[in-house]
């Protein structure tokens, strides 16, 4: 406990009068880029969280076998120097020599074999199983060559190897276990994690041993610091005063205003994240829920003016989505997929047909962009559906939904920045924990599409599955997201549509 | 945070000063009230707000739930871009801000009153029992009050709201179950003072039942200090609701409560300050009015020589 | 005196025990713990295994005693969310909240006591009235609004103080003001009333009659006596502040107990919530016990009662 004596108060008063900046370690002068966001990964191990903040850290501290060039979309060598498909379910990869982990140990085939086999075990409790479940096993061919056996043909394999499948150091991980790894993680990436404080943030430092010639290019900024600041206004105030250098997801209203603040640059860019409504179509939350009725779900879909939401609330390059995926993902299409035009009269008629002429009361859940959720609730109210908002933290909502207690919610999905439709539909429609409709026929279609090698055939099958999803209104896609980035004008930063800030490519002006 | 004076036995609850003489005539009350500025100001402001709440549909033609997101965030009329169509402007979803404010008064008052009814019943029952019976009963009740005081209010309210889900009913119930301590302390002391009065002894002597004595002899004589506590706790409850809304576990949107409006207007604080200032001023006036009324009431009902 | 201390201690201890039962039930009302620990993907067999491993199959009373035994050693189990023990999380956050509470209390006393003295000396004068108005007005503002206004004025516009966090002493200034704000009226009223009582007392009149200078009388004799109950109130206020720091910590993004509790509630991480409830309650109980002792020491009448 701190004793309050006259002396210390005088020090405080002096600090106030002199306007001491405190420990402002942010900025160009200290070569430290401080970035802030609202949530933090529950576990820093990339396989053990599914929040975007975790993905950002993963892409800076770890590396994957394949690199996808964000500009061209081409797959380039990364930890693997080359690869060949032996057959549709066998992939051989040659590994890069001379790469070392941050703890000094060399990267070899053992690390790849360990990582991929470990994440497939049930004990690993990987959070997003779809990211790895396409693999059957991985074996070592020699010290720098591995073979991945697939469960079935999976055309998106390289996309996944370029994203949510970083390589862990086998020996170190075995020694410290997952808990130890979460506290002191080790990877091969351009930045080394120097400290992890739960609830506060993560500090990273440029790795001195990072290999030359990486497709990431030369890393310019010496230190990164991730700060968890739960309150959006506090984040904005920190940016305006130079306490942090970079924030994102600034609400559009504020972003417009921030543009007028000196020394702050604002950037709006569309992302792969899609906002959508999902319904308890099989009555897990309540066996009599109106949402079991297809007509009710369709009525809801007709009740919401997505264009008005995009034009007035989301803005900045967002688009209305009509399919249960992000439109630019491979395999995603909205051609021939049933659409729901904004038509409140029709919505009311459908509700009456379904036996709810006076609407009904329902609990509505959301975890982010409260304004969007409230706008949806406002539209629902206009057709007679009285929804009450329950606003939870992401983890709590995920658990609640997995326990089958959510009748309807506003959800978003950024597909782990994977540019393939399977990264979206696989999570929400293949019978796993997050699948609220659990329709076997749709799962069968998706299974087929995910494993079809022929691109045209694959697209056709996705189109069929997406049409079925839309026809039954299991999931009502709203729009793609636009993210507003705001950062110090000292910083040269470029945004990419995959919602993955690349600080390794940023530099000070 | 919003907790004002603790109701521990240490802090002499100010309301204790106000043990009234028996049955002061209404006329005398009114005469004294009329001369008390804080009572008059408080009562007037509160009356305006209550009238707003009661006659909401007559005061505004807009539905507080009607959204038009193409016409969102219109500033109030005194702004260059404002207009009389929405004289207090519109909120982030294009809902008429004045309509939300007027209907929001209902919710905020409801929270304040309902919470005080629940907590008042609990606290008074405990306090009167402790003060009247004394001895072991009093000790047991004092112990319960101590336990309640040891529990951090905001934390428990948040945890409870998280457990059962947050809604208007939850907020009222949780706050009602938490904010009774001051009622208990004041009711206990006031009862103790009257319990030994002659008329109580007389009532006992002629064989009146305990229930009858408590209801018709004790209660009327401890009512005034309890009303003062009620006003303070009402203000407290309304502020706590705002805090819970800010922390995400208060009243559920789209219900228009002032606390929720402030919590939601917070994001416009830096650039469109009126969004938070309008409900903020409304809430502050309500809390202020209730507090002034409470203070005034204390002075007005106090024995002659004290004021 | 000793008897009195022992009795108060007994009461404090039993209150603490009751609070611990409340905290314990809080966790057990939050749902099936075995399910929560095992995770949503666990098979029924795994859940059963967890149930036995954590002793969740035992009767509730036995579980409570086990938990209490652990809590006495500062062992509150593991967080459901963070991969850490609750004790480690709490120990890390505790100093921030304690420091914040201490500074807030210090500031509140620094403002409230002089204000109370001035108000009492000028009883009925404009300073007295202004102080009372300030008290009522101040209470009418929600904490988070006050906090954000401070940020807006002192951090964004004037650039005097950092916005958020708890890295340096400067970071504690605004949160302490926001937290201490609500303790000012209570302390001020108590000081004012105490001063009025003391000033009306015989020995002050005697002191004045003896020709002592007014400031000497005021500060050396009157304030010294009037401030005594304030010390006891301050101890209790400190307990209230620790419980109330949750909003302030959220606004200023300070990583203290309140913030941890808020995050834990949002994530339904009830072992953490439970530990914090118990801890804050224990501190409050300890402080009231202390306050009782101070009061008894200063006012012998209490001891007899």
Tab-separated table of N, CA and C in Angstrom, chain A residues 252-333:
chain	number	residue	atom	x	y	z
A	252	UNK	N	-17.146	5.090	-37.930
A	252	UNK	CA	-17.008	6.001	-39.067
A	252	UNK	C	-17.261	7.455	-38.678
A	253	UNK	N	-18.236	7.676	-37.797
A	253	UNK	CA	-18.516	9.056	-37.393
A	253	UNK	C	-17.258	9.717	-36.825
A	254	UNK	N	-16.590	8.971	-35.937
A	254	UNK	CA	-15.411	9.538	-35.290
A	254	UNK	C	-14.242	9.634	-36.271
A	255	UNK	N	-14.168	8.656	-37.181
A	255	UNK	CA	-13.070	8.666	-38.145
A	255	UNK	C	-13.123	9.941	-38.981
A	256	UNK	N	-14.347	10.307	-39.379
A	256	UNK	CA	-14.507	11.542	-40.170
A	256	UNK	C	-13.970	12.737	-39.386
A	257	UNK	N	-14.254	12.741	-38.090
A	257	UNK	CA	-13.819	13.867	-37.263
A	257	UNK	C	-12.317	13.830	-37.008
A	258	UNK	N	-11.803	12.615	-36.850
A	258	UNK	CA	-10.370	12.478	-36.565
A	258	UNK	C	-9.527	13.018	-37.717
A	259	UNK	N	-10.100	12.995	-38.910
A	259	UNK	CA	-9.346	13.482	-40.066
A	259	UNK	C	-8.875	14.917	-39.867
A	260	UNK	N	-9.635	15.652	-39.073
A	260	UNK	CA	-9.284	17.055	-38.897
A	260	UNK	C	-8.251	17.257	-37.784
A	261	UNK	N	-7.887	16.181	-37.093
A	261	UNK	CA	-6.909	16.309	-36.007
A	261	UNK	C	-5.506	16.302	-36.610
A	262	UNK	N	-4.673	17.275	-36.253
A	262	UNK	CA	-3.322	17.276	-36.815
A	262	UNK	C	-2.524	16.060	-36.342
A	263	UNK	N	-1.607	15.622	-37.171
A	263	UNK	CA	-0.726	14.492	-36.850
A	263	UNK	C	-1.431	13.146	-36.807
A	264	UNK	N	-2.684	13.096	-37.257
A	264	UNK	CA	-3.372	11.808	-37.316
A	264	UNK	C	-3.778	11.543	-38.767
A	265	UNK	N	-3.473	10.351	-39.247
A	265	UNK	CA	-3.882	9.950	-40.584
A	265	UNK	C	-5.005	8.934	-40.454
A	266	UNK	N	-6.041	9.094	-41.267
A	266	UNK	CA	-7.168	8.159	-41.217
A	266	UNK	C	-7.255	7.440	-42.546
A	267	UNK	N	-7.508	6.159	-42.474
A	267	UNK	CA	-7.541	5.327	-43.670
A	267	UNK	C	-8.736	4.400	-43.547
A	268	UNK	N	-9.595	4.373	-44.569
A	268	UNK	CA	-10.733	3.451	-44.533
A	268	UNK	C	-10.516	2.383	-45.583
A	269	UNK	N	-10.760	1.142	-45.245
A	269	UNK	CA	-10.571	0.077	-46.225
A	269	UNK	C	-11.550	-1.047	-45.976
A	270	UNK	N	-12.048	-1.623	-47.061
A	270	UNK	CA	-12.924	-2.778	-46.920
A	270	UNK	C	-12.109	-3.947	-46.406
A	271	UNK	N	-12.757	-4.807	-45.643
A	271	UNK	CA	-12.057	-5.992	-45.150
A	271	UNK	C	-12.833	-7.237	-45.550
A	272	UNK	N	-12.241	-8.380	-45.255
A	272	UNK	CA	-12.906	-9.649	-45.567
A	272	UNK	C	-13.980	-9.984	-44.546
A	273	UNK	N	-14.047	-9.213	-43.483
A	273	UNK	CA	-15.009	-9.524	-42.424
A	273	UNK	C	-16.428	-9.285	-42.910
A	274	UNK	N	-17.297	-10.234	-42.621
A	274	UNK	CA	-18.693	-10.119	-43.016
A	274	UNK	C	-19.555	-10.140	-41.758
A	275	UNK	N	-20.496	-9.207	-41.677
A	275	UNK	CA	-21.438	-9.201	-40.565
A	275	UNK	C	-22.691	-9.949	-40.986
A	276	UNK	N	-23.248	-10.730	-40.092
A	276	UNK	CA	-24.440	-11.497	-40.474
A	276	UNK	C	-25.294	-11.811	-39.261
A	277	UNK	N	-26.528	-12.232	-39.537
A	277	UNK	CA	-27.406	-12.710	-38.475
A	277	UNK	C	-27.480	-14.220	-38.599
A	278	UNK	N	-27.498	-14.874	-37.459
A	278	UNK	CA	-27.652	-16.313	-37.494
A	278	UNK	C	-28.777	-16.691	-36.542
A	279	UNK	N	-29.514	-17.714	-36.934
A	279	UNK	CA	-30.740	-18.041	-36.211
A	279	UNK	C	-30.691	-19.446	-35.642
A	280	UNK	N	-31.368	-19.621	-34.542
A	280	UNK	CA	-31.505	-20.946	-33.955
A	280	UNK	C	-32.573	-21.715	-34.745
A	281	UNK	N	-32.161	-22.252	-35.886
A	281	UNK	CA	-33.140	-22.840	-36.801
A	281	UNK	C	-33.612	-24.219	-36.356
A	282	UNK	N	-32.943	-24.815	-35.376
A	282	UNK	CA	-33.380	-26.156	-34.964
A	282	UNK	C	-33.925	-26.166	-33.539
A	283	UNK	N	-34.121	-24.985	-32.988
A	283	UNK	CA	-34.800	-24.910	-31.684
A	283	UNK	C	-33.985	-25.424	-30.527
A	284	UNK	N	-32.697	-25.110	-30.504
A	284	UNK	CA	-31.890	-25.544	-29.358
A	284	UNK	C	-32.133	-24.647	-28.158
A	285	UNK	N	-32.371	-23.352	-28.421
A	285	UNK	CA	-32.549	-22.426	-27.304
A	285	UNK	C	-33.928	-22.593	-26.676
A	286	UNK	N	-34.883	-22.980	-27.493
A	286	UNK	CA	-36.254	-23.120	-27.012
A	286	UNK	C	-36.964	-23.932	-28.089
A	287	UNK	N	-37.556	-25.032	-27.703
A	287	UNK	CA	-38.113	-25.912	-28.740
A	287	UNK	C	-39.275	-25.253	-29.476
A	288	UNK	N	-39.822	-24.161	-28.908
A	288	UNK	CA	-40.917	-23.478	-29.590
A	288	UNK	C	-40.477	-22.165	-30.229
A	289	UNK	N	-39.199	-21.969	-30.400
A	289	UNK	CA	-38.773	-20.671	-30.902
A	289	UNK	C	-39.340	-20.415	-32.296
A	290	UNK	N	-39.828	-19.197	-32.526
A	290	UNK	CA	-40.377	-18.869	-33.855
A	290	UNK	C	-39.321	-19.037	-34.945
A	291	UNK	N	-38.036	-18.977	-34.551
A	291	UNK	CA	-36.978	-19.010	-35.555
A	291	UNK	C	-36.844	-20.363	-36.226
A	292	UNK	N	-37.499	-21.375	-35.664
A	292	UNK	CA	-37.502	-22.672	-36.335
A	292	UNK	C	-38.254	-22.583	-37.660
A	293	UNK	N	-39.143	-21.609	-37.715
A	293	UNK	CA	-39.981	-21.454	-38.898
A	293	UNK	C	-39.222	-20.702	-39.996
A	294	UNK	N	-39.100	-21.359	-41.144
A	294	UNK	CA	-38.365	-20.777	-42.260
A	294	UNK	C	-38.946	-19.407	-42.643
A	295	UNK	N	-40.262	-19.305	-42.600
A	295	UNK	CA	-40.916	-18.046	-43.005
A	295	UNK	C	-40.522	-16.904	-42.075
A	296	UNK	N	-40.368	-17.224	-40.815
A	296	UNK	CA	-39.959	-16.186	-39.858
A	296	UNK	C	-38.556	-15.699	-40.208
A	297	UNK	N	-37.673	-16.654	-40.503
A	297	UNK	CA	-36.296	-16.268	-40.848
A	297	UNK	C	-36.275	-15.441	-42.125
A	298	UNK	N	-37.142	-15.825	-43.058
A	298	UNK	CA	-37.216	-15.047	-44.300
A	298	UNK	C	-37.794	-13.655	-44.037
A	299	UNK	N	-38.775	-13.616	-43.155
A	299	UNK	CA	-39.372	-12.322	-42.809
A	299	UNK	C	-38.305	-11.391	-42.241
A	300	UNK	N	-37.483	-11.929	-41.348
A	300	UNK	CA	-36.407	-11.125	-40.759
A	300	UNK	C	-35.476	-10.622	-41.865
A	301	UNK	N	-35.201	-11.502	-42.816
A	301	UNK	CA	-34.296	-11.127	-43.895
A	301	UNK	C	-34.876	-10.013	-44.760
A	302	UNK	N	-36.205	-10.000	-44.885
A	302	UNK	CA	-36.833	-8.934	-45.672
A	302	UNK	C	-36.978	-7.646	-44.873
A	303	UNK	N	-36.846	-7.745	-43.561
A	303	UNK	CA	-37.157	-6.586	-42.712
A	303	UNK	C	-36.007	-5.587	-42.631
A	304	UNK	N	-34.805	-6.020	-43.041
A	304	UNK	CA	-33.628	-5.200	-42.756
A	304	UNK	C	-33.103	-4.504	-44.008
A	305	UNK	N	-32.959	-3.202	-43.898
A	305	UNK	CA	-32.474	-2.402	-45.020
A	305	UNK	C	-30.949	-2.352	-44.968
A	306	UNK	N	-30.338	-3.330	-45.629
A	306	UNK	CA	-28.878	-3.428	-45.552
A	306	UNK	C	-28.198	-2.275	-46.271
A	307	UNK	N	-28.809	-1.843	-47.359
A	307	UNK	CA	-28.188	-0.760	-48.122
A	307	UNK	C	-28.132	0.516	-47.271
A	308	UNK	N	-29.226	0.790	-46.592
A	308	UNK	CA	-29.231	1.989	-45.742
A	308	UNK	C	-28.170	1.858	-44.657
A	309	UNK	N	-28.001	0.645	-44.116
A	309	UNK	CA	-26.983	0.452	-43.077
A	309	UNK	C	-25.584	0.686	-43.650
A	310	UNK	N	-25.351	0.133	-44.842
A	310	UNK	CA	-24.034	0.319	-45.461
A	310	UNK	C	-23.788	1.794	-45.748
A	311	UNK	N	-24.801	2.474	-46.309
A	311	UNK	CA	-24.610	3.873	-46.705
A	311	UNK	C	-24.473	4.816	-45.518
A	312	UNK	N	-25.164	4.511	-44.435
A	312	UNK	CA	-25.196	5.473	-43.331
A	312	UNK	C	-24.363	5.085	-42.121
A	313	UNK	N	-24.254	3.778	-41.874
A	313	UNK	CA	-23.548	3.375	-40.657
A	313	UNK	C	-22.147	2.865	-40.953
A	314	UNK	N	-22.045	1.919	-41.889
A	314	UNK	CA	-20.763	1.239	-42.100
A	314	UNK	C	-19.841	2.101	-42.966
A	315	UNK	N	-20.324	2.452	-44.137
A	315	UNK	CA	-19.604	3.326	-45.087
A	315	UNK	C	-18.199	2.838	-45.434
A	316	UNK	N	-17.422	3.711	-46.032
A	316	UNK	CA	-16.017	3.434	-46.304
A	316	UNK	C	-15.726	2.169	-47.093
A	317	UNK	N	-16.469	1.899	-48.152
A	317	UNK	CA	-16.122	0.775	-49.016
A	317	UNK	C	-16.797	-0.531	-48.656
A	318	UNK	N	-17.662	-0.526	-47.656
A	318	UNK	CA	-18.382	-1.752	-47.326
A	318	UNK	C	-19.406	-2.057	-48.417
A	319	UNK	N	-19.736	-3.345	-48.579
A	319	UNK	CA	-20.720	-3.735	-49.592
A	319	UNK	C	-21.774	-4.642	-48.964
A	320	UNK	N	-22.979	-4.618	-49.537
A	320	UNK	CA	-24.021	-5.540	-49.102
A	320	UNK	C	-23.631	-6.942	-49.548
A	321	UNK	N	-23.773	-7.925	-48.694
A	321	UNK	CA	-23.450	-9.319	-49.032
A	321	UNK	C	-24.746	-10.115	-49.159
A	322	UNK	N	-24.759	-10.991	-50.128
A	322	UNK	CA	-25.959	-11.813	-50.315
A	322	UNK	C	-25.703	-13.296	-50.119
A	323	UNK	N	-24.446	-13.641	-49.887
A	323	UNK	CA	-24.097	-15.053	-49.718
A	323	UNK	C	-23.378	-15.241	-48.392
A	324	UNK	N	-23.403	-16.445	-47.897
A	324	UNK	CA	-22.790	-16.735	-46.603
A	324	UNK	C	-21.282	-16.917	-46.728
A	325	UNK	N	-20.617	-15.885	-47.233
A	325	UNK	CA	-19.164	-15.888	-47.355
A	325	UNK	C	-18.760	-14.489	-47.802
A	326	UNK	N	-17.441	-14.221	-47.875
A	326	UNK	CA	-17.001	-12.933	-48.399
A	326	UNK	C	-16.858	-13.072	-49.912
A	327	UNK	N	-17.448	-12.126	-50.632
A	327	UNK	CA	-17.665	-12.298	-52.065
A	327	UNK	C	-16.370	-12.512	-52.855
A	328	UNK	N	-15.236	-12.008	-52.391
A	328	UNK	CA	-13.998	-12.178	-53.145
A	328	UNK	C	-13.245	-13.458	-52.789
A	329	UNK	N	-13.772	-14.244	-51.885
A	329	UNK	CA	-13.117	-15.515	-51.570
A	329	UNK	C	-13.308	-16.487	-52.736
A	330	UNK	N	-12.317	-17.322	-52.968
A	330	UNK	CA	-12.451	-18.341	-54.007
A	330	UNK	C	-13.634	-19.238	-53.657
A	331	UNK	N	-14.524	-19.417	-54.632
A	331	UNK	CA	-15.681	-20.286	-54.395
A	331	UNK	C	-16.907	-19.528	-53.929
A	332	UNK	N	-16.713	-18.300	-53.502
A	332	UNK	CA	-17.864	-17.543	-53.035
A	332	UNK	C	-18.535	-16.836	-54.208
A	333	UNK	N	-19.847	-16.917	-54.265
A	333	UNK	CA	-20.582	-16.232	-55.325
A	333	UNK	C	-21.975	-15.903	-54.817
